[in-house]
Amino acid sequence: MLTVHFGRLRIRAGDRVLDLGCGGGRHAFEAAKHGADVIALDLDDADLKDVRDMFAAMADVGESSGATAAVRASGLALPFPDASFDHVIAAEIFEHVPDDVTMITEAARVLKPGGLIAVTVPRWWPERVCWALSDSYHQVEGGHVRIYRRRQLTRRLRAAGLEPVSTHHAHALHSPYWWLKCAVGPDNETAAVRLYHRFLLWEIIRKPRSVRLAERVLNPVLGKSFVVYARKVTP
């Protein structure tokens, strides 16, 4: 399940891509399929092991042709020189970080002038509903520490020398799922929660055209994620 639209990111074979806070690696894998040289970065050792294993499996079956690596490091002090990457992906990460300004600045530092960054965060109003329904949804270790408004995020990107060029919303069908989970308790797997989860898995695996069309129509109103693409301003 991708949040970033790779048609907008325009990754080409041989480009260097950093997936900042890669988690399970979904965007890193997609970048690798485009022939990019990909570094997936995170602090979670278990996630990084799974990402390395998947990178190796993709290379074995010819699904990737570029160099790939999974690196344990903090996004607050990236271990890369200035202007190292053609693209940076930061998907659902900044809302977890108390010092998001430093992480955004670091992401901009390692991006080449003219390069594109894709940033995704929870959209303000669906996320606000989740917070209203459940404190335990976000008051957990590593949980969400803020809810971004569009203007707040774009202002911080501009302050780091990143000029937004396009935006969209994604995952409309996931908003009601999370509202349901928050209403019954995030750790309470009721029959309704399990049923909705099975529906989401079915949609991800089968990709029925009618459901994809419905989500595309609903995304501007109900989309769970806000996605912004920004270009590093050339000095």
Coordinates of N, CA and C in Angstrom, one line a residue:
M1 N 0.8 -1.2 0.0 CA 0.0 0.0 0.0 C 0.9 1.2 0.0
L2 N 0.9 2.0 -1.1 CA 1.7 3.2 -1.2 C 0.9 4.4 -0.9
T3 N 1.5 5.3 -0.2 CA 0.9 6.6 0.0 C 1.5 7.6 -0.9
V4 N 2.8 7.5 -1.3 CA 3.4 8.4 -2.2 C 3.0 8.0 -3.7
H5 N 2.7 8.9 -4.5 CA 2.4 8.7 -5.9 C 3.8 8.7 -6.7
F6 N 4.3 7.6 -7.2 CA 5.6 7.6 -7.8 C 5.6 8.3 -9.2
G7 N 4.4 8.4 -9.8 CA 4.4 9.2 -11.0 C 4.7 10.6 -10.8
R8 N 4.4 11.2 -9.6 CA 4.7 12.5 -9.3 C 6.2 12.7 -8.8
L9 N 6.7 11.6 -8.2 CA 8.1 11.7 -7.7 C 9.1 11.5 -8.8
R10 N 8.7 10.8 -9.9 CA 9.5 10.7 -11.1 C 10.9 10.2 -10.8
I11 N 10.9 9.0 -10.2 CA 12.2 8.3 -9.9 C 12.6 7.6 -11.2
R12 N 13.9 7.7 -11.6 CA 14.4 7.0 -12.7 C 15.5 6.1 -12.3
A13 N 15.8 5.1 -13.2 CA 16.9 4.2 -12.9 C 18.2 4.9 -12.7
G14 N 18.9 4.5 -11.7 CA 20.2 5.2 -11.3 C 20.1 6.3 -10.3
D15 N 18.8 6.8 -10.1 CA 18.7 7.9 -9.1 C 19.0 7.3 -7.7
R16 N 19.5 8.2 -6.8 CA 19.7 7.9 -5.4 C 18.5 8.3 -4.6
V17 N 18.0 7.4 -3.8 CA 16.7 7.6 -3.1 C 17.0 7.3 -1.6
L18 N 16.6 8.2 -0.7 CA 16.6 7.9 0.7 C 15.1 7.8 1.2
D19 N 14.8 6.6 1.8 CA 13.5 6.4 2.5 C 13.8 6.7 3.9
L20 N 13.4 7.8 4.4 CA 13.7 8.3 5.8 C 12.6 7.8 6.7
G21 N 13.0 7.0 7.7 CA 12.0 6.4 8.6 C 11.2 5.3 7.8
C22 N 11.9 4.4 7.2 CA 11.3 3.5 6.2 C 10.3 2.5 6.8
G23 N 10.4 2.2 8.1 CA 9.4 1.2 8.6 C 9.6 -0.1 7.9
G24 N 8.5 -0.7 7.5 CA 8.5 -1.9 6.8 C 9.1 -1.9 5.4
G25 N 9.3 -0.7 4.8 CA 10.0 -0.6 3.6 C 9.2 -0.5 2.3
R26 N 7.9 -0.3 2.5 CA 7.0 -0.3 1.3 C 7.4 0.7 0.2
H27 N 7.8 1.9 0.6 CA 8.2 2.9 -0.4 C 9.6 2.6 -0.9
A28 N 10.5 2.1 -0.1 CA 11.9 1.7 -0.5 C 11.8 0.6 -1.6
F29 N 10.9 -0.3 -1.4 CA 10.8 -1.4 -2.4 C 10.3 -0.9 -3.7
E30 N 9.4 0.0 -3.7 CA 8.8 0.5 -4.9 C 9.9 1.3 -5.6
A31 N 10.7 2.1 -4.9 CA 11.8 2.8 -5.5 C 12.8 1.9 -6.1
A32 N 13.1 0.8 -5.5 CA 14.0 -0.2 -6.0 C 13.5 -0.8 -7.3
K33 N 12.2 -1.0 -7.4 CA 11.6 -1.6 -8.6 C 11.7 -0.6 -9.8
H34 N 11.9 0.7 -9.5 CA 12.2 1.7 -10.5 C 13.6 1.7 -11.0
G35 N 14.5 0.9 -10.4 CA 15.9 0.8 -10.7 C 16.7 1.8 -10.0
A36 N 16.2 2.4 -8.9 CA 17.0 3.4 -8.2 C 18.0 2.7 -7.2
D37 N 19.0 3.5 -6.8 CA 19.9 3.1 -5.7 C 19.2 3.6 -4.5
V38 N 18.8 2.7 -3.6 CA 17.9 3.0 -2.4 C 18.6 2.8 -1.1
I39 N 18.5 3.7 -0.2 CA 18.9 3.5 1.2 C 17.7 3.7 2.0
A40 N 17.3 2.6 2.7 CA 16.2 2.6 3.7 C 16.8 2.9 5.1
L41 N 16.3 3.9 5.7 CA 16.9 4.3 7.0 C 15.8 4.3 8.1
D42 N 16.2 3.7 9.3 CA 15.3 3.6 10.4 C 16.1 3.3 11.6
L43 N 15.4 3.4 12.8 CA 16.0 3.0 14.1 C 15.6 1.6 14.6
D44 N 14.6 1.0 13.9 CA 14.1 -0.3 14.4 C 14.8 -1.4 13.7
D45 N 15.6 -2.1 14.5 CA 16.4 -3.2 14.0 C 15.6 -4.3 13.3
A46 N 14.5 -4.7 13.9 CA 13.6 -5.7 13.3 C 13.1 -5.3 12.0
D47 N 12.6 -4.1 11.8 CA 12.2 -3.6 10.5 C 13.3 -3.6 9.5
L48 N 14.5 -3.2 9.9 CA 15.6 -3.1 9.0 C 16.1 -4.5 8.5
K49 N 16.0 -5.5 9.4 CA 16.3 -6.9 9.0 C 15.4 -7.3 7.9
D50 N 14.1 -7.1 8.1 CA 13.1 -7.5 7.2 C 13.3 -6.8 5.8
V51 N 13.6 -5.5 5.9 CA 13.9 -4.7 4.7 C 15.1 -5.3 3.9
R52 N 16.2 -5.6 4.6 CA 17.4 -6.2 4.0 C 17.0 -7.5 3.3
D53 N 16.2 -8.3 4.0 CA 15.8 -9.6 3.4 C 15.0 -9.4 2.2
M54 N 14.1 -8.5 2.2 CA 13.3 -8.2 1.0 C 14.1 -7.6 -0.2
F55 N 15.0 -6.7 0.2 CA 15.9 -6.2 -0.9 C 16.7 -7.4 -1.5
A56 N 17.2 -8.3 -0.7 CA 17.9 -9.5 -1.3 C 17.0 -10.4 -2.1
A57 N 15.8 -10.6 -1.7 CA 14.8 -11.4 -2.4 C 14.5 -10.7 -3.8
M58 N 14.3 -9.4 -3.8 CA 14.0 -8.7 -5.0 C 15.1 -8.8 -6.0
A59 N 16.3 -8.7 -5.5 CA 17.5 -8.8 -6.4 C 17.6 -10.2 -7.0
D60 N 17.3 -11.2 -6.2 CA 17.4 -12.6 -6.6 C 16.5 -12.9 -7.8
V61 N 15.3 -12.2 -7.8 CA 14.3 -12.5 -8.8 C 14.3 -11.4 -9.9
G62 N 15.2 -10.5 -9.8 CA 15.3 -9.5 -10.9 C 14.3 -8.4 -10.8
E63 N 13.8 -8.1 -9.6 CA 12.8 -7.1 -9.4 C 13.5 -5.7 -9.1
S64 N 14.8 -5.7 -8.9 CA 15.5 -4.5 -8.7 C 16.9 -4.6 -9.3
S65 N 17.4 -3.5 -9.8 CA 18.7 -3.6 -10.5 C 19.7 -2.6 -9.8
G66 N 19.3 -1.7 -9.0 CA 20.2 -0.7 -8.3 C 20.8 -1.3 -7.0
A67 N 21.7 -0.5 -6.5 CA 22.2 -0.8 -5.2 C 21.2 -0.5 -4.1
T68 N 21.1 -1.4 -3.1 CA 20.2 -1.1 -2.0 C 20.9 -1.4 -0.6
A69 N 20.4 -0.7 0.4 CA 21.0 -0.9 1.7 C 19.9 -0.4 2.8
A70 N 20.0 -1.1 3.9 CA 19.1 -0.7 5.0 C 20.0 -0.3 6.2
V71 N 19.9 1.0 6.6 CA 20.8 1.6 7.5 C 20.1 2.0 8.8
R72 N 20.8 1.7 9.9 CA 20.3 2.2 11.2 C 20.9 3.5 11.6
A73 N 20.1 4.5 11.6 CA 20.6 5.9 12.0 C 19.4 6.8 12.3
S74 N 19.8 7.9 13.0 CA 18.7 8.8 13.4 C 18.5 9.9 12.2
G75 N 17.3 10.2 12.0 CA 17.0 11.2 11.0 C 17.3 12.6 11.5
L76 N 17.7 12.7 12.8 CA 18.1 14.0 13.3 C 19.5 14.4 13.0
A77 N 20.3 13.3 12.6 CA 21.7 13.5 12.2 C 22.1 12.5 11.2
L78 N 21.7 12.8 10.0 CA 21.8 11.8 8.9 C 23.3 11.6 8.5
P79 N 23.8 10.4 8.4 CA 25.2 10.1 8.2 C 25.6 10.1 6.7
F80 N 25.1 11.2 6.0 CA 25.4 11.3 4.6 C 25.8 12.8 4.3
P81 N 26.7 12.9 3.3 CA 27.1 14.3 2.9 C 26.0 15.1 2.4
D82 N 26.2 16.4 2.3 CA 25.2 17.3 1.7 C 24.9 16.9 0.2
A83 N 23.7 17.1 -0.2 CA 23.3 16.9 -1.6 C 23.7 15.4 -2.1
S84 N 23.3 14.4 -1.3 CA 23.6 13.0 -1.6 C 22.6 12.3 -2.4
F85 N 21.3 12.8 -2.4 CA 20.2 12.1 -2.9 C 19.4 12.9 -4.0
D86 N 18.9 12.2 -5.0 CA 18.0 12.8 -6.0 C 16.6 13.0 -5.4
H87 N 16.2 12.0 -4.5 CA 14.9 12.0 -3.9 C 15.0 11.6 -2.5
V88 N 14.1 12.2 -1.7 CA 13.9 11.7 -0.3 C 12.4 11.4 -0.1
I89 N 12.1 10.3 0.6 CA 10.8 10.0 0.9 C 10.7 10.0 2.4
A90 N 9.7 10.7 3.0 CA 9.5 10.8 4.4 C 8.0 10.5 4.7
A91 N 7.6 9.3 4.8 CA 6.2 8.9 4.8 C 5.8 8.5 6.2
E92 N 4.9 9.3 6.8 CA 4.3 9.1 8.1 C 5.4 9.0 9.2
I93 N 6.3 10.0 9.2 CA 7.4 10.0 10.1 C 7.5 11.3 11.0
F94 N 7.3 12.4 10.3 CA 7.5 13.7 11.0 C 6.5 13.9 12.2
E95 N 5.3 13.3 12.1 CA 4.4 13.4 13.2 C 4.8 12.7 14.5
H96 N 5.8 11.8 14.4 CA 6.3 11.1 15.5 C 7.5 11.8 16.2
V97 N 8.0 12.8 15.6 CA 9.3 13.3 16.1 C 9.1 14.7 16.8
P98 N 9.5 14.8 18.1 CA 9.4 16.1 18.8 C 10.1 17.2 18.1
D99 N 11.3 16.9 17.6 CA 12.1 18.0 16.9 C 12.0 17.8 15.4
D100 N 10.8 18.0 14.9 CA 10.6 17.8 13.4 C 11.3 18.8 12.6
V101 N 11.5 20.0 13.1 CA 12.2 21.0 12.3 C 13.7 20.5 12.0
T102 N 14.3 19.9 13.0 CA 15.7 19.4 12.7 C 15.7 18.3 11.7
M103 N 14.7 17.4 11.8 CA 14.6 16.3 10.8 C 14.3 16.8 9.4
I104 N 13.4 17.8 9.3 CA 13.1 18.4 8.0 C 14.4 19.0 7.4
T105 N 15.1 19.7 8.3 CA 16.3 20.4 7.8 C 17.4 19.4 7.3
E106 N 17.5 18.3 8.1 CA 18.4 17.2 7.6 C 18.0 16.6 6.3
A107 N 16.7 16.4 6.1 CA 16.2 15.8 4.9 C 16.6 16.8 3.7
A108 N 16.4 18.0 4.0 CA 16.7 19.0 2.9 C 18.2 19.1 2.6
R109 N 19.0 19.0 3.7 CA 20.4 19.0 3.5 C 21.0 18.0 2.6
V110 N 20.5 16.7 2.7 CA 21.0 15.6 1.9 C 20.4 15.5 0.5
L111 N 19.4 16.3 0.3 CA 18.7 16.3 -1.0 C 19.5 17.3 -2.0
K112 N 19.7 16.8 -3.2 CA 20.4 17.6 -4.2 C 19.5 18.8 -4.6
P113 N 20.2 20.0 -4.9 CA 19.4 21.1 -5.4 C 18.6 20.7 -6.7
G114 N 17.3 21.0 -6.6 CA 16.4 20.6 -7.7 C 15.8 19.3 -7.5
G115 N 16.2 18.5 -6.4 CA 15.7 17.2 -6.1 C 14.3 17.3 -5.5
L116 N 13.6 16.2 -5.5 CA 12.2 16.2 -5.0 C 12.1 15.4 -3.7
I117 N 11.4 15.9 -2.7 CA 11.1 15.2 -1.5 C 9.6 14.9 -1.5
A118 N 9.2 13.8 -1.0 CA 7.7 13.4 -0.8 C 7.5 13.3 0.7
V119 N 6.6 14.0 1.2 CA 6.3 14.0 2.7 C 4.9 13.6 2.9
T120 N 4.6 12.6 3.7 CA 3.2 12.3 4.0 C 3.0 12.4 5.5
V121 N 1.9 12.9 6.0 CA 1.5 13.0 7.4 C 0.0 12.7 7.5
P122 N -0.4 12.4 8.7 CA -1.9 12.2 8.8 C -2.6 13.6 8.6
R123 N -3.7 13.5 7.8 CA -4.5 14.7 7.6 C -5.1 15.2 8.8
W124 N -5.2 16.6 8.9 CA -5.6 17.2 10.2 C -7.0 16.7 10.7
W125 N -8.0 16.7 9.9 CA -9.3 16.5 10.5 C -9.6 15.0 10.8
P126 N -9.2 14.1 9.9 CA -9.4 12.7 10.3 C -8.6 12.3 11.5
E127 N -7.4 12.8 11.6 CA -6.5 12.6 12.8 C -7.1 13.2 14.0
R128 N -7.7 14.3 13.9 CA -8.3 15.0 15.1 C -9.4 14.2 15.6
V129 N -10.2 13.5 14.8 CA -11.3 12.6 15.2 C -10.7 11.5 16.0
C130 N -9.6 10.9 15.5 CA -8.9 9.8 16.2 C -8.5 10.2 17.6
W131 N -7.9 11.4 17.7 CA -7.4 11.9 19.0 C -8.6 12.1 20.0
A132 N -9.7 12.6 19.4 CA -10.9 12.9 20.3 C -11.5 11.6 20.8
L133 N -11.4 10.5 20.0 CA -12.1 9.3 20.4 C -11.2 8.5 21.3
S134 N -9.9 8.6 21.3 CA -9.0 7.8 22.1 C -7.7 8.5 22.4
D135 N -7.4 8.6 23.7 CA -6.1 9.1 24.1 C -5.0 8.0 23.8
S136 N -5.3 6.8 24.0 CA -4.3 5.7 23.8 C -3.9 5.5 22.4
Y137 N -4.7 6.1 21.4 CA -4.3 6.1 20.0 C -3.0 6.7 19.8
H138 N -2.7 7.8 20.5 CA -1.5 8.6 20.2 C -0.6 8.7 21.5
Q139 N -1.1 8.5 22.7 CA -0.3 8.6 23.9 C 0.4 7.3 24.2
V140 N 1.2 6.9 23.3 CA 2.0 5.7 23.5 C 3.4 6.0 23.1
E141 N 4.3 5.1 23.5 CA 5.7 5.3 23.2 C 5.9 5.3 21.6
G142 N 6.5 6.3 21.1 CA 6.7 6.4 19.7 C 5.4 6.9 18.9
G143 N 4.4 7.3 19.6 CA 3.2 7.7 19.0 C 3.2 9.1 18.4
H144 N 2.1 9.6 17.9 CA 2.0 10.9 17.3 C 2.1 12.0 18.3
V145 N 2.9 13.0 18.1 CA 3.1 14.0 19.0 C 2.5 15.3 18.5
R146 N 2.0 15.4 17.3 CA 1.3 16.6 16.8 C 0.4 16.2 15.6
I147 N -0.5 17.1 15.4 CA -1.4 17.0 14.2 C -1.1 18.2 13.3
Y148 N -0.6 17.9 12.1 CA -0.2 19.0 11.2 C -1.5 19.6 10.5
R149 N -1.5 20.9 10.4 CA -2.3 21.6 9.4 C -1.5 21.8 8.2
R150 N -2.1 21.8 7.0 CA -1.4 22.0 5.8 C -0.5 23.2 5.8
R151 N -0.9 24.3 6.3 CA -0.1 25.5 6.3 C 1.1 25.4 7.2
Q152 N 1.0 24.7 8.3 CA 2.1 24.5 9.2 C 3.2 23.7 8.6
L153 N 2.8 22.6 7.9 CA 3.8 21.7 7.3 C 4.5 22.4 6.1
T154 N 3.7 23.0 5.2 CA 4.3 23.7 4.1 C 5.2 24.8 4.5
R155 N 4.9 25.5 5.6 CA 5.7 26.6 6.1 C 7.1 26.0 6.6
R156 N 7.1 24.9 7.3 CA 8.3 24.3 7.7 C 9.2 23.8 6.6
L157 N 8.5 23.3 5.6 CA 9.3 22.8 4.4 C 9.9 24.0 3.7
R158 N 9.2 25.1 3.5 CA 9.8 26.3 2.9 C 10.9 26.8 3.7
A159 N 10.8 26.8 5.0 CA 11.9 27.3 5.9 C 13.2 26.5 5.7
A160 N 13.1 25.3 5.3 CA 14.2 24.4 5.1 C 14.7 24.5 3.6
G161 N 14.1 25.4 2.8 CA 14.6 25.5 1.4 C 13.9 24.5 0.5
L162 N 12.7 24.1 0.9 CA 11.9 23.1 0.0 C 10.6 23.8 -0.4
E163 N 10.5 23.9 -1.7 CA 9.3 24.6 -2.3 C 8.2 23.6 -2.7
P164 N 7.1 23.6 -2.0 CA 6.0 22.6 -2.4 C 5.6 22.9 -3.9
V165 N 5.4 21.7 -4.6 CA 5.0 21.8 -6.0 C 3.7 21.2 -6.3
S166 N 3.3 20.2 -5.4 CA 2.0 19.6 -5.6 C 1.6 18.9 -4.3
T167 N 0.3 18.6 -4.2 CA -0.2 17.9 -3.0 C -1.4 17.0 -3.4
H168 N -1.7 16.1 -2.5 CA -2.9 15.3 -2.7 C -3.2 14.6 -1.4
H169 N -4.3 13.9 -1.3 CA -4.7 13.1 -0.1 C -4.8 11.6 -0.5
A170 N -4.7 10.8 0.4 CA -4.6 9.3 0.1 C -5.3 8.5 1.3
H171 N -5.8 7.3 0.9 CA -6.3 6.3 1.9 C -7.6 6.8 2.5
A172 N -8.6 7.2 1.7 CA -9.9 7.6 2.3 C -10.5 6.4 3.0
L173 N -10.4 5.2 2.5 CA -11.0 4.1 3.1 C -10.5 3.7 4.5
H174 N -9.3 4.2 4.8 CA -8.6 3.9 6.1 C -9.1 4.8 7.2
S175 N -9.7 6.0 6.9 CA -10.2 6.9 8.0 C -11.2 6.2 8.8
P176 N -12.3 5.7 8.2 CA -13.3 5.0 9.0 C -12.8 3.9 9.8
Y177 N -11.8 3.1 9.3 CA -11.2 2.0 10.0 C -10.6 2.5 11.3
W178 N -9.8 3.6 11.2 CA -9.2 4.1 12.4 C -10.1 4.7 13.4
W179 N -11.2 5.3 12.9 CA -12.2 5.8 13.8 C -12.9 4.7 14.6
L180 N -13.2 3.6 13.9 CA -13.8 2.5 14.5 C -12.8 1.9 15.6
K181 N -11.5 1.8 15.2 CA -10.6 1.2 16.2 C -10.5 2.1 17.4
C182 N -10.5 3.4 17.2 CA -10.4 4.4 18.3 C -11.6 4.3 19.2
A183 N -12.8 4.2 18.6 CA -14.1 4.2 19.3 C -14.2 3.0 20.2
V184 N -13.7 1.8 19.8 CA -13.8 0.6 20.6 C -12.5 0.4 21.5
G185 N -11.4 1.2 21.2 CA -10.2 1.0 21.9 C -9.2 0.4 20.9
P186 N -8.0 1.1 20.7 CA -7.0 0.6 19.7 C -6.6 -0.9 19.9
D187 N -6.6 -1.4 21.1 CA -6.2 -2.7 21.3 C -7.3 -3.7 21.4
N188 N -8.5 -3.3 21.2 CA -9.7 -4.1 21.3 C -10.2 -4.6 19.9
E189 N -9.8 -5.8 19.5 CA -10.1 -6.3 18.2 C -11.5 -6.9 18.2
T190 N -12.5 -6.1 18.0 CA -13.8 -6.5 17.9 C -14.1 -7.2 16.5
A191 N -15.3 -7.8 16.4 CA -15.6 -8.5 15.2 C -15.7 -7.4 14.0
A192 N -16.2 -6.2 14.3 CA -16.3 -5.2 13.3 C -15.0 -4.7 12.9
V193 N -14.0 -4.6 13.8 CA -12.7 -4.1 13.4 C -12.0 -5.2 12.6
R194 N -12.2 -6.5 12.9 CA -11.6 -7.6 12.2 C -12.2 -7.6 10.8
L195 N -13.5 -7.4 10.7 CA -14.1 -7.5 9.4 C -13.6 -6.3 8.5
Y196 N -13.5 -5.1 9.0 CA -13.1 -4.0 8.2 C -11.6 -4.2 7.8
H197 N -10.8 -4.8 8.7 CA -9.4 -5.0 8.4 C -9.3 -6.0 7.3
R198 N -10.1 -7.1 7.3 CA -10.1 -8.0 6.2 C -10.5 -7.4 4.9
F199 N -11.4 -6.4 4.9 CA -11.8 -5.7 3.7 C -10.6 -4.9 3.2
L200 N -9.9 -4.2 4.0 CA -8.7 -3.4 3.6 C -7.7 -4.3 3.0
L201 N -7.4 -5.5 3.6 CA -6.4 -6.4 3.1 C -6.9 -6.9 1.7
W202 N -8.2 -7.2 1.6 CA -8.7 -7.7 0.3 C -8.5 -6.6 -0.8
E203 N -8.8 -5.4 -0.4 CA -8.6 -4.3 -1.4 C -7.2 -4.1 -1.8
I204 N -6.2 -4.2 -0.8 CA -4.8 -4.0 -1.1 C -4.3 -5.1 -2.1
I205 N -4.8 -6.4 -1.8 CA -4.3 -7.5 -2.6 C -5.0 -7.6 -3.9
R206 N -6.3 -7.5 -4.0 CA -7.0 -7.7 -5.2 C -7.1 -6.4 -6.1
K207 N -7.0 -5.3 -5.5 CA -7.1 -4.0 -6.2 C -8.3 -3.9 -7.1
P208 N -9.5 -4.1 -6.6 CA -10.7 -4.1 -7.5 C -10.9 -2.6 -8.0
R209 N -11.1 -2.5 -9.3 CA -11.2 -1.2 -10.0 C -12.3 -0.4 -9.3
S210 N -13.4 -0.9 -9.0 CA -14.5 -0.1 -8.5 C -14.2 0.5 -7.1
V211 N -13.5 -0.3 -6.3 CA -13.1 0.2 -5.0 C -12.0 1.3 -5.1
R212 N -11.0 1.1 -6.0 CA -10.0 2.1 -6.2 C -10.6 3.4 -6.7
L213 N -11.6 3.3 -7.6 CA -12.3 4.5 -8.1 C -13.0 5.2 -7.0
A214 N -13.7 4.4 -6.2 CA -14.4 5.0 -5.1 C -13.5 5.8 -4.1
E215 N -12.3 5.1 -3.8 CA -11.4 5.8 -2.9 C -10.8 7.1 -3.6
R216 N -10.5 7.0 -4.9 CA -10.0 8.2 -5.6 C -11.0 9.4 -5.5
V217 N -12.3 9.0 -5.6 CA -13.3 10.1 -5.5 C -13.4 10.6 -4.0
L218 N -13.2 9.7 -3.1 CA -13.4 10.1 -1.7 C -12.1 10.8 -1.1
N219 N -11.0 10.5 -1.7 CA -9.7 11.0 -1.1 C -9.7 12.5 -0.8
P220 N -10.2 13.4 -1.7 CA -10.1 14.8 -1.4 C -10.9 15.2 -0.1
V221 N -11.9 14.4 0.2 CA -12.7 14.8 1.4 C -12.3 13.9 2.6
L222 N -12.1 12.6 2.4 CA -11.9 11.7 3.5 C -10.5 11.1 3.7
G223 N -9.6 11.5 2.8 CA -8.2 10.9 2.8 C -7.6 11.0 4.1
K224 N -7.0 9.9 4.6 CA -6.4 9.8 5.9 C -5.0 10.5 5.9
S225 N -4.3 10.5 4.8 CA -3.0 11.1 4.7 C -3.0 12.3 3.8
F226 N -2.2 13.3 4.2 CA -1.9 14.4 3.3 C -0.5 14.2 2.8
V227 N -0.3 14.4 1.5 CA 1.0 14.2 0.8 C 1.4 15.5 0.1
V228 N 2.6 15.9 0.3 CA 3.1 17.1 -0.4 C 4.5 16.7 -1.0
Y229 N 4.7 17.2 -2.2 CA 5.9 17.0 -3.0 C 6.6 18.4 -3.1
A230 N 7.8 18.5 -2.7 CA 8.5 19.7 -2.7 C 9.9 19.6 -3.3
R231 N 10.3 20.6 -4.0 CA 11.6 20.7 -4.7 C 12.6 21.5 -3.9
K232 N 13.8 21.0 -3.8 CA 14.8 21.8 -3.1 C 15.2 23.0 -4.0
V233 N 15.1 24.2 -3.4 CA 15.4 25.4 -4.2 C 16.9 25.4 -4.5
T234 N 17.2 25.7 -5.8 CA 18.6 25.8 -6.2 C 19.2 27.2 -5.7
P235 N 20.3 27.1 -5.0 CA 20.9 28.3 -4.5 C 21.2 29.4 -5.5

